[in-house]
Short mmCIF file of C-alpha atoms in Angstrom, two decimals:
data_model
loop_
_atom_site.label_atom_id
_atom_site.label_comp_id
_atom_site.label_asym_id
_atom_site.label_seq_id
_atom_site.Cartn_x
_atom_site.Cartn_y
_atom_site.Cartn_z
CA MET A 19 -18.02 -15.16 12.56
CA PHE A 20 -15.89 -12.14 11.68
CA PRO A 21 -12.60 -11.41 13.51
CA ALA A 22 -12.40 -8.82 16.28
CA PRO A 23 -10.09 -5.80 16.11
CA PRO A 24 -6.57 -6.52 17.37
CA PRO A 25 -6.35 -6.32 21.18
CA SER A 26 -4.54 -3.64 23.17
CA VAL A 27 -1.46 -4.90 25.00
CA PRO A 28 0.10 -3.60 28.25
CA SER A 29 3.66 -2.36 28.10
CA ALA A 30 6.37 -4.92 28.86
CA SER A 31 8.89 -2.19 29.68
CA ASP A 32 10.65 -1.74 33.00
CA LEU A 33 10.33 2.02 32.51
CA SER A 34 7.36 4.28 33.19
CA ARG A 35 5.96 6.54 30.48
CA GLU A 36 7.80 9.50 31.99
CA GLN A 37 11.07 7.57 32.12
CA ILE A 38 10.72 6.55 28.47
CA VAL A 39 10.30 10.19 27.42
CA ALA A 40 13.23 11.28 29.60
CA GLY A 41 15.43 8.56 28.14
CA LEU A 42 14.59 9.60 24.59
CA ILE A 43 15.34 13.25 25.36
CA ASP A 44 18.71 12.20 26.78
CA LEU A 45 19.44 10.38 23.51
CA LEU A 46 18.18 12.89 20.94
CA GLY A 47 17.43 16.18 22.67
CA THR A 48 14.10 17.87 23.32
CA ALA A 49 13.60 19.13 19.75
CA LYS A 50 13.45 15.58 18.34
CA VAL A 51 10.99 14.18 20.90
CA ASP A 52 7.34 15.18 20.44
CA THR A 53 4.85 14.65 23.28
CA ASP A 54 2.08 16.96 22.04
CA GLU A 55 -1.21 15.31 23.02
CA HIS A 56 -2.93 15.96 19.67
CA GLU A 57 0.04 14.58 17.70
CA LEU A 58 0.23 11.50 19.92
CA ARG A 59 -3.45 10.72 19.42
CA ASP A 60 -3.12 11.04 15.64
CA ALA A 61 -0.04 8.81 15.76
CA SER A 62 -1.99 5.98 17.39
CA VAL A 63 -3.88 5.11 14.17
CA ASP A 64 -3.59 5.11 10.40
CA ARG A 65 -6.17 5.31 7.60
CA PHE A 66 -7.80 2.00 8.49
CA ARG A 67 -9.47 3.95 11.31
CA LYS A 68 -10.06 7.14 9.35
CA TYR A 69 -13.75 7.35 10.29
CA THR A 70 -13.31 7.08 14.06
CA SER A 71 -10.28 9.36 14.06
CA VAL A 72 -12.10 12.13 12.17
CA HIS A 73 -14.69 11.99 14.98
CA GLY A 74 -11.95 12.33 17.59
CA ILE A 75 -12.33 8.74 18.82
CA PHE A 76 -9.04 7.05 19.77
CA THR A 77 -9.64 3.85 21.72
CA GLY A 78 -6.19 2.26 21.53
CA PRO A 79 -3.11 3.01 23.62
CA ILE A 80 -1.67 6.47 23.00
CA PRO A 81 2.10 6.40 22.33
CA ALA A 82 4.55 7.80 24.85
CA ALA A 83 6.39 9.91 22.28
CA ILE A 84 7.11 10.52 18.61
CA VAL A 85 10.82 10.66 17.90
CA LYS A 86 12.34 12.15 14.75
CA PRO A 87 15.92 10.96 14.39
CA GLY A 88 18.14 12.79 11.95
CA SER A 89 20.54 9.99 11.08
CA THR A 90 20.98 6.23 10.95
CA ASP A 91 23.11 6.46 14.09
CA GLU A 92 20.24 8.10 15.97
CA VAL A 93 17.82 5.44 14.75
CA ALA A 94 20.23 2.81 16.08
CA LYS A 95 20.40 4.54 19.47
CA VAL A 96 16.61 4.70 19.79
CA LEU A 97 16.18 1.04 18.87
CA ALA A 98 18.93 -0.11 21.22
CA PHE A 99 17.29 1.88 24.05
CA ALA A 100 13.88 0.42 23.23
CA ASN A 101 15.27 -3.10 22.98
CA GLU A 102 17.07 -2.85 26.31
CA HIS A 103 13.89 -1.71 28.05
CA ARG A 104 11.37 -3.72 25.97
CA ILE A 105 9.51 -0.72 24.61
CA ASN A 106 7.32 -1.26 21.54
CA VAL A 107 8.39 0.74 18.46
CA VAL A 108 6.22 1.65 15.46
CA PRO A 109 8.30 2.99 12.53
CA ARG A 110 6.69 5.34 10.02
CA THR A 111 7.54 7.79 7.24
CA GLY A 112 4.86 9.23 4.94
CA ARG A 113 1.89 8.03 7.06
CA THR A 114 -0.18 6.78 4.10
CA ALA A 115 -0.69 3.26 5.52
CA THR A 116 -4.21 1.86 5.16
CA GLU A 117 -4.17 -1.52 6.95
CA GLY A 118 -3.51 -0.60 10.60
CA GLY A 119 0.24 -1.10 10.33
CA LEU A 120 0.82 2.21 12.11
CA GLU A 121 -1.64 1.58 14.94
CA THR A 122 -0.11 1.46 18.42
CA LEU A 123 -1.45 -1.65 20.15
CA VAL A 124 1.01 -1.51 23.04
CA ALA A 125 0.87 1.06 25.85
CA ASP A 126 3.70 3.63 25.90
CA THR A 127 4.91 2.87 22.38
CA ILE A 128 7.65 4.89 20.71
CA VAL A 129 6.62 6.09 17.24
CA LEU A 130 9.84 6.39 15.24
CA ASP A 131 9.26 8.93 12.47
CA GLY A 132 11.91 8.88 9.73
CA SER A 133 10.49 11.80 7.73
CA THR A 134 13.30 14.21 8.66
CA MET A 135 15.88 11.89 7.10
CA ASP A 136 15.08 13.37 3.72
CA SER A 137 18.27 13.68 1.68
CA ILE A 138 18.67 12.43 -1.87
CA VAL A 139 22.10 10.91 -1.41
CA ARG A 140 23.11 10.29 -5.02
CA ILE A 141 21.65 10.23 -8.51
CA ASP A 142 23.74 7.97 -10.78
CA PRO A 143 22.61 8.30 -14.42
CA VAL A 144 25.37 6.01 -15.73
CA ASN A 145 24.52 3.00 -13.58
CA MET A 146 20.86 4.02 -13.50
CA MET A 147 20.39 4.12 -9.73
CA VAL A 148 19.31 6.66 -7.15
CA THR A 149 19.98 6.46 -3.42
CA ALA A 150 17.68 8.26 -0.99
CA GLN A 151 17.11 8.36 2.74
CA CYS A 152 13.89 6.89 4.10
CA GLY A 153 12.10 10.23 4.52
CA VAL A 154 12.51 11.46 0.94
CA PRO A 155 9.03 12.06 -0.52
CA LEU A 156 8.51 10.08 -3.71
CA GLN A 157 7.04 13.12 -5.48
CA GLN A 158 10.11 15.19 -4.61
CA LEU A 159 12.41 12.43 -5.84
CA GLU A 160 10.48 12.03 -9.09
CA ASP A 161 10.53 15.78 -9.72
CA ALA A 162 14.32 15.83 -9.31
CA LEU A 163 14.75 12.82 -11.59
CA ARG A 164 12.45 14.04 -14.33
CA GLU A 165 14.48 17.23 -14.62
CA ARG A 166 17.26 14.86 -15.75
CA GLY A 167 15.03 12.82 -18.06
CA LEU A 168 14.80 9.93 -15.59
CA THR A 169 12.16 8.21 -13.48
CA THR A 170 11.85 5.47 -10.86
CA GLY A 171 8.77 4.16 -12.69
CA HIS A 172 7.05 4.02 -9.29
CA SER A 173 3.78 5.93 -9.03
CA PRO A 174 1.32 4.77 -6.35
CA GLN A 175 -1.83 6.78 -5.78
CA SER A 176 -0.23 8.06 -2.56
CA LYS A 177 2.69 9.55 -4.52
CA PRO A 178 2.19 13.16 -3.32
CA LEU A 179 2.61 12.04 0.33
CA ALA A 180 4.43 8.68 0.39
CA GLN A 181 8.09 8.49 1.39
CA MET A 182 10.76 6.01 0.33
CA GLY A 183 11.19 4.04 3.55
CA GLY A 184 7.49 3.29 3.91
CA LEU A 185 7.15 2.33 0.26
CA VAL A 186 9.82 -0.34 0.63
CA ALA A 187 8.63 -1.46 4.07
CA THR A 188 5.09 -2.13 2.83
CA ARG A 189 6.07 -3.73 -0.50
CA SER A 190 4.37 -0.93 -2.40
CA ILE A 191 3.30 -1.01 -6.02
CA GLY A 192 2.64 1.78 -8.51
CA GLN A 193 0.19 2.47 -11.29
CA PHE A 194 2.78 1.56 -13.96
CA SER A 195 3.76 -1.76 -12.38
CA THR A 196 3.04 -4.05 -15.33
CA LEU A 197 5.98 -2.43 -17.11
CA TYR A 198 8.29 -1.34 -14.28
CA GLY A 199 7.41 -3.87 -11.57
CA GLY A 200 6.64 -3.40 -7.89
CA ILE A 201 8.99 -1.74 -5.44
CA GLU A 202 10.62 -5.14 -4.80
CA ASP A 203 11.67 -5.23 -8.47
CA MET A 204 13.17 -1.74 -8.21
CA VAL A 205 15.22 -2.00 -5.00
CA VAL A 206 18.91 -2.56 -5.72
CA GLY A 207 20.29 -2.22 -2.19
CA LEU A 208 19.35 -0.71 1.15
CA GLU A 209 20.31 0.10 4.72
CA ALA A 210 18.34 -1.10 7.74
CA VAL A 211 18.65 -0.94 11.51
CA PHE A 212 17.64 -3.96 13.59
CA PRO A 213 16.21 -3.89 17.14
CA ASP A 214 19.54 -4.27 18.92
CA GLY A 215 20.89 -1.23 17.07
CA THR A 216 22.84 -3.22 14.46
CA VAL A 217 23.09 -1.41 11.12
CA SER A 218 23.08 -3.66 8.03
CA ARG A 219 23.82 -2.54 4.48
CA ILE A 220 22.94 -4.59 1.42
CA LYS A 221 25.24 -3.43 -1.36
CA ASN A 222 24.13 -2.25 -4.77
CA VAL A 223 24.82 -4.88 -7.43
CA PRO A 224 22.93 -5.81 -10.63
CA ARG A 225 22.40 -9.39 -9.43
CA ARG A 226 24.13 -12.03 -7.37
CA ALA A 227 23.86 -15.72 -6.55
CA ALA A 228 25.49 -15.51 -3.11
CA GLY A 229 22.81 -17.34 -1.19
CA PRO A 230 19.18 -16.28 -0.61
CA ASP A 231 18.25 -12.77 -1.68
CA ILE A 232 18.50 -11.03 1.70
CA ARG A 233 16.90 -7.84 0.38
CA HIS A 234 13.60 -9.62 0.85
CA VAL A 235 14.14 -10.02 4.59
CA VAL A 236 13.77 -6.24 4.73
CA ILE A 237 11.44 -5.38 1.82
CA GLY A 238 7.87 -5.73 3.06
CA ASN A 239 8.77 -6.22 6.73
CA GLU A 240 6.28 -3.43 7.70
CA GLY A 241 8.45 -2.35 10.62
CA ALA A 242 8.01 -5.72 12.32
CA LEU A 243 11.69 -6.69 11.92
CA CYS A 244 13.72 -3.52 11.37
CA VAL A 245 13.73 0.15 10.33
CA ILE A 246 14.70 1.00 6.76
CA THR A 247 16.90 4.11 6.73
CA GLU A 248 18.15 4.30 3.13
CA VAL A 249 17.23 2.72 -0.20
CA THR A 250 18.73 2.51 -3.67
CA VAL A 251 16.35 1.91 -6.56
CA LYS A 252 16.70 1.48 -10.32
CA LEU A 253 16.17 4.30 -12.77
CA PHE A 254 14.60 4.34 -16.22
CA LYS A 255 14.54 6.91 -18.99
CA TYR A 256 11.49 9.17 -18.81
CA GLN A 257 9.94 9.34 -22.29
CA PRO A 258 6.32 10.55 -21.98
CA GLU A 259 6.35 11.86 -25.54
CA HIS A 260 5.92 8.26 -26.73
CA ASN A 261 2.89 7.44 -24.57
CA HIS A 262 -0.30 6.03 -26.12
CA TYR A 263 -3.51 6.08 -24.03
CA PHE A 264 -6.43 3.72 -24.56
CA GLY A 265 -9.90 3.18 -23.14
CA PHE A 266 -12.42 0.50 -24.13
CA LEU A 267 -15.94 -0.47 -23.05
CA THR A 268 -16.98 -4.12 -22.78
CA ASP A 269 -20.22 -5.82 -21.78
CA ASP A 270 -18.68 -8.72 -19.88
CA PHE A 271 -16.11 -8.54 -17.04
CA GLY A 272 -14.75 -12.01 -17.84
CA ASP A 273 -14.24 -11.10 -21.49
CA ALA A 274 -12.31 -7.95 -20.52
CA VAL A 275 -10.07 -9.97 -18.18
CA GLU A 276 -9.48 -12.63 -20.86
CA ARG A 277 -8.40 -9.99 -23.39
CA LEU A 278 -6.05 -8.53 -20.79
CA ARG A 279 -4.62 -12.01 -20.09
CA THR A 280 -4.05 -12.51 -23.82
CA LEU A 281 -2.21 -9.21 -24.14
CA ILE A 282 0.09 -9.95 -21.20
CA THR A 283 0.80 -13.59 -21.98
CA ASP A 284 1.54 -12.67 -25.60
CA GLY A 285 4.52 -10.81 -24.15
CA TYR A 286 3.39 -7.18 -24.14
CA ARG A 287 3.90 -4.92 -21.14
CA PRO A 288 1.74 -1.81 -21.16
CA SER A 289 2.64 0.35 -18.17
CA VAL A 290 -1.03 0.55 -17.18
CA CYS A 291 -3.45 -2.37 -17.47
CA ARG A 292 -6.81 -1.90 -15.77
CA VAL A 293 -10.25 -3.47 -16.01
CA TYR A 294 -13.07 -1.86 -14.00
CA SER A 295 -16.35 -3.56 -13.21
CA PRO A 296 -19.43 -1.47 -14.10
CA GLU A 297 -20.03 -0.40 -10.48
CA ASP A 298 -16.45 0.73 -9.96
CA ALA A 299 -16.24 2.25 -13.44
CA ASN A 300 -19.28 4.43 -12.84
CA GLN A 301 -17.57 6.29 -10.00
CA HIS A 302 -14.47 7.04 -12.09
CA PHE A 303 -15.85 7.33 -15.60
CA SER A 304 -19.53 8.24 -15.21
CA HIS A 305 -19.33 10.58 -18.21
CA PHE A 306 -18.69 7.65 -20.57
CA SER A 307 -18.89 4.28 -18.77
CA GLN A 308 -22.55 3.56 -19.70
CA ASN A 309 -22.78 0.92 -16.94
CA LYS A 310 -20.22 -1.17 -18.81
CA ASN A 311 -16.80 -2.54 -17.89
CA VAL A 312 -14.04 -0.04 -18.62
CA VAL A 313 -10.56 -1.06 -19.75
CA VAL A 314 -7.69 1.44 -19.40
CA LEU A 315 -4.26 0.85 -20.97
CA VAL A 316 -1.13 2.92 -21.53
CA ALA A 317 1.78 2.00 -23.82
CA GLU A 318 5.06 3.73 -23.04
CA GLY A 319 8.83 3.42 -23.33
CA PRO A 320 11.14 3.86 -26.33
CA GLU A 321 9.26 4.88 -29.47
CA GLY A 322 9.42 1.51 -31.22
CA ILE A 323 8.39 -0.49 -28.17
CA ALA A 324 5.57 1.92 -27.33
CA ARG A 325 4.29 1.75 -30.90
CA ALA A 326 4.40 -2.04 -31.02
CA THR A 327 2.61 -2.29 -27.68
CA ALA A 328 -0.04 0.16 -28.87
CA GLU A 329 -0.63 -1.89 -32.01
CA ALA A 330 -1.03 -5.06 -29.92
CA ILE A 331 -3.52 -3.30 -27.64
CA GLU A 332 -5.65 -2.20 -30.61
CA LYS A 333 -5.57 -5.73 -32.04
CA THR A 334 -6.42 -7.43 -28.74
CA PHE A 335 -9.37 -5.15 -28.02
CA ALA A 336 -10.72 -5.05 -31.56
CA GLY A 337 -14.51 -5.26 -31.62
CA THR A 338 -14.98 -3.31 -28.38
CA GLU A 339 -16.08 0.31 -28.14
CA ALA A 340 -13.11 2.69 -27.98
CA VAL A 341 -12.99 5.72 -25.65
CA ASP A 342 -11.49 9.09 -26.59
CA PRO A 343 -7.87 8.93 -25.30
CA LYS A 344 -8.14 12.52 -24.03
CA LEU A 345 -10.66 11.33 -21.43
CA ILE A 346 -8.16 8.77 -20.15
CA VAL A 347 -5.41 11.39 -19.91
CA GLU A 348 -7.72 13.71 -17.95
CA TRP A 349 -8.56 10.91 -15.54
CA PHE A 350 -4.90 10.08 -14.91
CA ASP A 351 -4.10 13.72 -14.25
CA ASN A 352 -6.46 13.67 -11.27
CA LEU A 353 -5.92 10.14 -9.96
CA ASN A 354 -3.37 10.68 -7.17
CA TRP A 355 -4.28 11.59 -3.59
CA GLY A 356 -2.59 14.49 -1.84
CA GLN A 357 -3.42 16.18 1.45
CA ASP A 358 -6.13 18.27 -0.25
CA LYS A 359 -8.15 15.16 -1.14
CA ILE A 360 -7.64 13.64 2.30
CA ASP A 361 -8.91 16.84 3.93
CA ALA A 362 -11.92 16.90 1.58
CA GLU A 363 -12.66 13.27 2.46
CA LYS A 364 -12.59 14.12 6.18
CA ARG A 365 -15.11 16.93 5.68
CA ALA A 366 -17.34 14.66 3.63
CA MET A 367 -17.27 11.91 6.27
CA LEU A 368 -18.42 14.33 8.95
CA GLU A 369 -21.12 15.88 6.76
CA THR A 370 -22.57 12.73 5.18
CA GLN A 371 -21.75 9.76 7.45
CA HIS A 372 -20.62 7.97 4.32
CA LEU A 373 -17.26 6.64 3.19
CA GLY A 374 -15.44 4.09 1.10
CA TYR A 375 -12.67 1.56 1.63
CA THR A 376 -10.78 -0.97 -0.43
CA THR A 377 -9.36 -4.48 -0.01
CA GLU A 378 -6.90 -5.75 -2.62
CA VAL A 379 -5.93 -9.38 -3.25
CA SER A 380 -4.31 -11.37 -6.05
CA VAL A 381 -5.12 -14.59 -7.89
CA ASP A 382 -4.08 -16.56 -10.98
CA TRP A 383 -5.78 -15.89 -14.31
CA SER A 384 -8.14 -18.86 -14.19
CA ASN A 385 -9.64 -17.69 -10.90
CA VAL A 386 -10.08 -13.96 -11.56
CA THR A 387 -13.70 -14.09 -12.67
CA PRO A 388 -14.70 -16.81 -10.14
CA LEU A 389 -13.19 -14.69 -7.34
CA TYR A 390 -14.93 -11.54 -8.54
CA GLU A 391 -18.30 -13.29 -8.77
CA ALA A 392 -17.91 -15.14 -5.44
CA ILE A 393 -17.15 -11.96 -3.52
CA MET A 394 -19.88 -9.90 -5.14
CA ASN A 395 -22.42 -12.65 -4.40
CA ARG A 396 -21.24 -13.40 -0.89
CA VAL A 397 -21.19 -9.76 0.22
CA ARG A 398 -24.71 -9.21 -1.09
CA ALA A 399 -25.98 -12.39 0.56
CA GLU A 400 -24.06 -12.52 3.86
CA PHE A 401 -22.95 -9.04 4.86
CA PRO A 402 -25.44 -8.04 7.60
CA ARG A 403 -25.55 -4.40 6.51
CA ALA A 404 -25.68 -5.00 2.76
CA GLN A 405 -28.59 -2.57 2.55
CA ASP A 406 -26.20 0.25 3.52
CA LEU A 407 -23.85 -0.37 0.59
CA THR A 408 -23.97 2.43 -1.95
CA MET A 409 -21.34 0.86 -4.21
CA LEU A 410 -19.65 -2.53 -4.47
CA GLY A 411 -17.26 -3.16 -7.32
CA ALA A 412 -13.74 -4.11 -8.28
CA HIS A 413 -10.94 -3.53 -10.71
CA SER A 414 -7.79 -5.30 -11.87
CA SER A 415 -4.87 -2.87 -11.88
CA HIS A 416 -1.61 -4.86 -11.76
CA SER A 417 -1.05 -7.81 -14.08
CA TYR A 418 1.59 -10.52 -14.47
CA GLN A 419 2.35 -13.48 -16.72
CA THR A 420 0.58 -15.75 -14.21
CA GLY A 421 -2.33 -13.64 -12.97
CA THR A 422 -3.54 -10.30 -11.71
CA ASN A 423 -4.85 -8.48 -8.68
CA LEU A 424 -8.42 -7.58 -7.82
CA TYR A 425 -8.96 -4.34 -5.95
CA PHE A 426 -12.41 -4.48 -4.32
CA VAL A 427 -14.01 -1.14 -3.59
CA TYR A 428 -16.97 -0.65 -1.26
CA ASP A 429 -18.81 2.49 -0.21
CA TYR A 430 -21.48 2.62 2.47
CA ALA A 431 -23.79 4.84 4.43
CA ILE A 432 -23.06 4.50 8.15
CA THR A 433 -26.14 3.85 10.28
CA CYS A 434 -24.41 3.11 13.58
CA GLU A 435 -22.37 5.09 16.11
CA PRO A 436 -18.94 6.17 14.81
CA GLU A 437 -17.05 3.91 17.22
CA GLN A 438 -18.92 0.88 15.82
CA GLU A 439 -18.18 1.54 12.14
CA ILE A 440 -15.01 -0.53 12.04
CA THR A 441 -16.66 -3.70 13.40
CA GLU A 442 -20.03 -3.26 11.68
CA TYR A 443 -18.70 -2.48 8.19
CA HIS A 444 -14.99 -2.45 7.44
CA ILE A 445 -13.82 -5.61 9.24
CA PRO A 446 -16.65 -7.87 7.93
CA LEU A 447 -16.21 -6.70 4.33
CA ASN A 448 -12.45 -7.05 4.54
CA ALA A 449 -12.86 -10.57 5.97
CA ILE A 450 -15.15 -11.83 3.19
CA ILE A 451 -12.75 -10.68 0.49
CA VAL A 452 -9.69 -12.16 2.22
CA GLU A 453 -11.41 -15.49 2.88
CA GLU A 454 -12.55 -15.89 -0.72
CA ALA A 455 -9.11 -15.04 -2.10
CA LEU A 456 -7.51 -17.68 0.12
CA ARG A 457 -10.20 -20.24 -0.75
CA LEU A 458 -9.36 -19.91 -4.44
CA GLY A 459 -5.61 -20.18 -3.87
CA GLY A 460 -4.82 -16.48 -4.14
CA SER A 461 -3.04 -14.10 -1.81
CA MET A 462 -4.95 -12.22 0.91
CA VAL A 463 -3.05 -9.02 0.12
CA HIS A 464 -1.49 -7.74 -3.08
CA HIS A 465 0.27 -4.51 -2.11
CA HIS A 466 -1.11 -2.72 0.96
CA GLY A 467 0.59 -5.03 3.45
CA ILE A 468 -0.85 -7.23 6.19
CA GLY A 469 -0.94 -4.45 8.77
CA LYS A 470 -2.88 -5.42 11.89
CA TYR A 471 -6.22 -6.39 10.34
CA ARG A 472 -5.20 -9.31 8.13
CA THR A 473 -3.03 -11.02 10.75
CA PRO A 474 -5.82 -13.52 11.60
CA TRP A 475 -5.05 -15.09 8.20
CA THR A 476 -1.23 -14.82 8.14
CA ARG A 477 -0.84 -18.54 8.92
CA ASP A 478 -3.41 -19.47 6.26
CA GLU A 479 -1.63 -17.26 3.75
CA HIS A 480 1.75 -18.93 4.23
CA GLY A 481 0.79 -22.45 5.27
CA SER A 482 3.81 -24.62 6.01
CA ALA A 483 6.11 -21.71 5.09
CA TYR A 484 4.87 -19.70 8.09
CA ARG A 485 7.70 -21.19 10.16
CA MET A 486 10.20 -19.18 8.10
CA LEU A 487 8.45 -15.96 9.14
CA GLU A 488 8.46 -17.05 12.78
CA VAL A 489 12.19 -17.74 12.65
CA LEU A 490 12.84 -14.29 11.19
CA LYS A 491 10.83 -12.65 13.96
CA SER A 492 12.41 -14.61 16.80
CA GLY A 493 15.88 -14.21 15.34
CA PHE A 494 15.85 -10.50 14.58
CA ASP A 495 13.40 -9.33 17.25
CA PRO A 496 13.65 -11.74 20.20
CA ASN A 497 12.28 -9.17 22.65
CA GLY A 498 9.27 -8.47 20.41
CA ILE A 499 9.66 -4.68 20.36
CA MET A 500 9.03 -4.11 16.66
CA ASN A 501 5.52 -3.00 15.73
CA ALA A 502 3.61 -5.56 17.79
CA GLY A 503 0.57 -7.02 16.00
CA THR A 504 1.77 -6.23 12.48
CA ILE A 505 2.20 -9.30 10.22
CA PHE A 506 2.42 -11.51 13.32
CA PRO A 507 -0.76 -11.92 15.39
CA VAL A 508 -0.65 -10.79 19.02
CA SER A 509 -1.28 -13.78 21.27
#
């Protein structure tokens, strides 16, 4: 039995929709409060519902307004107003969320858009830090840093659109994570506003042992506890002239994963470490994949380290078929998704009634191949619409000393009405993958966040530690105004 979509919830506010809008205008002025009907409909969903939204189907509650504060003080005013009147708030920045975290489940929600808070506050090349407001686009920040020979090392596929606040709020990860880490490894300090309007700053220090690491109360909170208004992240030297690119073909997925495990546990940190199953590889590398597993690796950093890493890669993958490095470079140059690719995807969905989604999980090394095989077999055997699948595959793209992630990719032809797609295809496939990851002791989500569609398993994910999450929610958000249904299931 697969879970149902999260339920819509009536507003708990003592104000009417019109009074909410009037109150926001009193706080921020007309120019910062958007009530355009088309914008409000689009703001009620994120990319989890991309198929229904492209057909103009919006079945959930439409927000009362989108507000665009220009400062931390204005964010605090909006949250204090919402908290006083028990109005649900959904924070957002770059709008690249994929797990329903930006959906508005509660009637007359305020969507708090931080995208106009877009100043790069300070670039500090001595202490290797950069401070930016929540609405700074990552691409813009990287462009400014690379002019100075620096980089954040963070490069998710959403880089052309993603903004700093959302990246931290969703515990984002980038394509070069095996070397640079996830966003949680990069954040030095930050500023956040809590539901009662309290502004908290976590100072920028290299490390401290002054109690629990309170950064992690905020990082990954998905707007369910607070609004991130400013972040400071580490910097690294940008040295692309030392990069080495590798591609290899292997016959066995388990063998490719084992070689990757050997490379990582031997102490090497290529910036990119990927293993694609044949099905997934064919959609990315059809000009050379030959229905085999494809391994992609990049060695970078200072010249000596990059060279040593490259030599270890060649040794570890000796005996496999090498791919021309130029083909790997060409693939990377076209990997990221900007608005042009999103618009093309929308046109294709309307023309072909066909689309693809992903579900990413993580697991320790000994369970990578068992998880891959269990999910492939279970989907083919149990998914009621398996005959509509046009592709089912997976890849490992972020590796650690103790394990890796598996990013399952599934494409399908839609043979039902558009409004049924989410329950007939996406939710059942998502559920199988999550359930198998948990069964084998892994995590139900590696980097996209829980959103609103993995909340049925939040308790299973955390087990006896779930109480700590509950205490955070009740302590910081006692009136329950922050992004209802995200991380925490709606009762």
